[in-house]
Short mmCIF file of C-alpha atoms in Angstrom, two decimals:
data_model
loop_
_atom_site.label_atom_id
_atom_site.label_comp_id
_atom_site.label_asym_id
_atom_site.label_seq_id
_atom_site.Cartn_x
_atom_site.Cartn_y
_atom_site.Cartn_z
CA UNK A 451 -4.04 -13.69 18.27
CA UNK A 452 -5.65 -15.49 21.16
CA UNK A 453 -5.57 -19.26 20.86
CA UNK A 454 -9.18 -19.35 22.07
CA UNK A 455 -10.42 -17.87 18.77
CA UNK A 456 -9.03 -20.79 16.81
CA UNK A 457 -10.26 -23.30 19.37
CA UNK A 458 -13.79 -21.88 19.34
CA UNK A 459 -13.88 -22.09 15.54
CA UNK A 460 -12.75 -25.73 15.71
CA UNK A 461 -15.44 -26.49 18.31
CA UNK A 462 -18.07 -24.87 16.06
CA UNK A 463 -17.18 -27.26 13.24
CA UNK A 464 -14.55 -25.47 11.18
CA UNK A 465 -11.49 -27.34 10.05
CA UNK A 466 -8.07 -25.84 10.53
CA UNK A 467 -8.13 -24.24 7.06
CA UNK A 468 -11.63 -22.87 7.66
CA UNK A 469 -10.63 -21.46 11.04
CA UNK A 470 -7.63 -19.81 9.45
CA UNK A 471 -9.70 -18.30 6.64
CA UNK A 472 -12.87 -17.35 8.53
CA UNK A 473 -11.52 -16.29 11.91
CA UNK A 474 -7.81 -15.58 12.01
CA UNK A 475 -7.37 -13.87 8.64
CA UNK A 476 -10.42 -11.71 9.32
CA UNK A 477 -8.90 -10.61 12.61
CA UNK A 478 -5.52 -9.65 11.14
CA UNK A 479 -6.87 -8.08 7.93
CA UNK A 480 -6.23 -4.44 9.00
CA UNK A 481 -2.61 -5.28 9.79
CA UNK A 482 -2.11 -7.08 6.49
CA UNK A 483 -3.63 -4.16 4.60
CA UNK A 484 -1.39 -1.71 6.46
CA UNK A 485 1.72 -3.69 5.55
CA UNK A 486 0.55 -3.93 1.95
CA UNK A 487 -0.08 -0.18 1.78
CA UNK A 488 3.35 0.63 3.22
CA UNK A 489 4.99 -1.78 0.76
CA UNK A 490 3.12 -0.15 -2.14
CA UNK A 491 4.14 3.34 -1.03
CA UNK A 492 7.76 2.30 -0.61
CA UNK A 493 7.94 0.76 -4.08
CA UNK A 494 5.88 3.49 -5.77
CA UNK A 495 7.97 6.35 -4.41
CA UNK A 496 11.35 4.61 -4.67
CA UNK A 497 13.93 6.82 -6.35
CA UNK A 498 17.45 5.67 -5.48
CA UNK A 499 17.24 2.00 -6.54
CA UNK A 500 15.82 2.71 -10.03
CA UNK A 501 18.31 5.54 -10.45
CA UNK A 502 21.16 3.11 -9.82
CA UNK A 503 19.79 -0.02 -11.50
CA UNK A 504 17.87 1.18 -14.59
CA UNK A 505 19.85 2.56 -17.50
CA UNK A 506 17.01 2.73 -20.07
CA UNK A 507 14.91 5.86 -19.52
CA UNK A 508 11.91 4.20 -21.22
CA UNK A 509 11.68 1.72 -18.33
CA UNK A 510 12.09 4.28 -15.56
CA UNK A 511 9.38 4.57 -12.90
CA UNK A 512 7.42 7.78 -12.45
CA UNK A 513 9.58 9.43 -9.72
CA UNK A 514 12.64 9.02 -11.91
CA UNK A 515 10.77 10.33 -14.96
CA UNK A 516 9.70 13.43 -13.00
CA UNK A 517 13.31 14.06 -12.01
CA UNK A 518 14.39 13.64 -15.64
CA UNK A 519 11.86 16.29 -16.68
CA UNK A 520 13.83 18.86 -14.73
CA UNK A 521 17.09 17.92 -16.45
CA UNK A 522 15.78 17.88 -20.04
CA UNK A 523 14.58 21.48 -20.23
CA UNK A 524 17.96 23.05 -21.24
CA UNK A 525 18.76 24.96 -18.09
CA UNK A 526 15.23 26.22 -17.44
CA UNK A 527 13.04 24.26 -15.07
CA UNK A 528 9.58 23.43 -16.41
CA UNK A 529 7.68 23.75 -13.15
CA UNK A 530 4.34 22.93 -14.76
CA UNK A 531 5.42 19.51 -16.01
CA UNK A 532 7.31 18.77 -12.80
CA UNK A 533 4.34 19.64 -10.59
CA UNK A 534 1.98 17.66 -12.83
CA UNK A 535 4.17 14.59 -12.31
CA UNK A 536 4.23 15.16 -8.56
CA UNK A 537 0.43 15.46 -8.50
CA UNK A 538 0.08 12.17 -10.41
CA UNK A 539 2.38 10.52 -7.86
CA UNK A 540 0.42 11.91 -4.90
CA UNK A 541 -3.07 11.26 -6.30
CA UNK A 542 -2.34 7.61 -7.03
CA UNK A 543 -1.15 7.05 -3.45
CA UNK A 544 -4.23 8.86 -2.13
CA UNK A 545 -6.54 6.71 -4.26
CA UNK A 546 -4.99 3.49 -2.98
CA UNK A 547 -5.43 4.69 0.60
CA UNK A 548 -9.05 5.72 0.01
CA UNK A 549 -9.83 2.33 -1.51
CA UNK A 550 -8.40 0.55 1.53
CA UNK A 551 -9.79 2.97 4.15
CA UNK A 552 -12.96 0.97 4.84
CA UNK A 553 -10.83 -1.97 5.99
CA UNK A 554 -9.02 0.31 8.45
CA UNK A 555 -12.28 1.62 9.90
CA UNK A 556 -13.74 -1.87 10.17
CA UNK A 557 -10.61 -3.08 11.98
CA UNK A 558 -10.63 -0.16 14.40
CA UNK A 559 -14.31 -0.60 15.18
CA UNK A 560 -14.06 -4.35 15.71
CA UNK A 561 -11.33 -3.81 18.29
CA UNK A 562 -13.31 -1.10 20.07
CA UNK A 563 -16.57 -3.02 20.55
CA UNK A 564 -17.12 -5.44 23.39
CA UNK A 565 -19.64 -8.18 23.64
#
C-alpha cells in the first residue's frame, strides 16, 4: 500500500486507527477475502488430516463421511448417496463464493478506475 494513502488520511483528520480502518483495510479487503475463501475451501475439503486424526465417525467432517458411505454399502457402491454428498460439498463452496463475489467485483473496479 502506498504510504501516501495513510498520510492523506492523517492530514484529513483521521487518527492512526481511523486511517487503518477507513483507508487501508478498505484497500486490502479483496485480498483478505480471497485469503479467507482459500482458507475456508482448504479446511472444508480437507480429507487426509481428519482421516488420520479423527477416530470417532460421529465427529468426521463431510468429505470423510462421503467416503465412508462408499465403504458401508456391503460391496455395492451407493452412487446416489455418494453423489448427493458431493453435491452438498460443492454447493456450500459455491454459496460462500457467491456471497463474497460482490467484494471481488468492487475490488477489481476500484483498481481499474482512475481519478
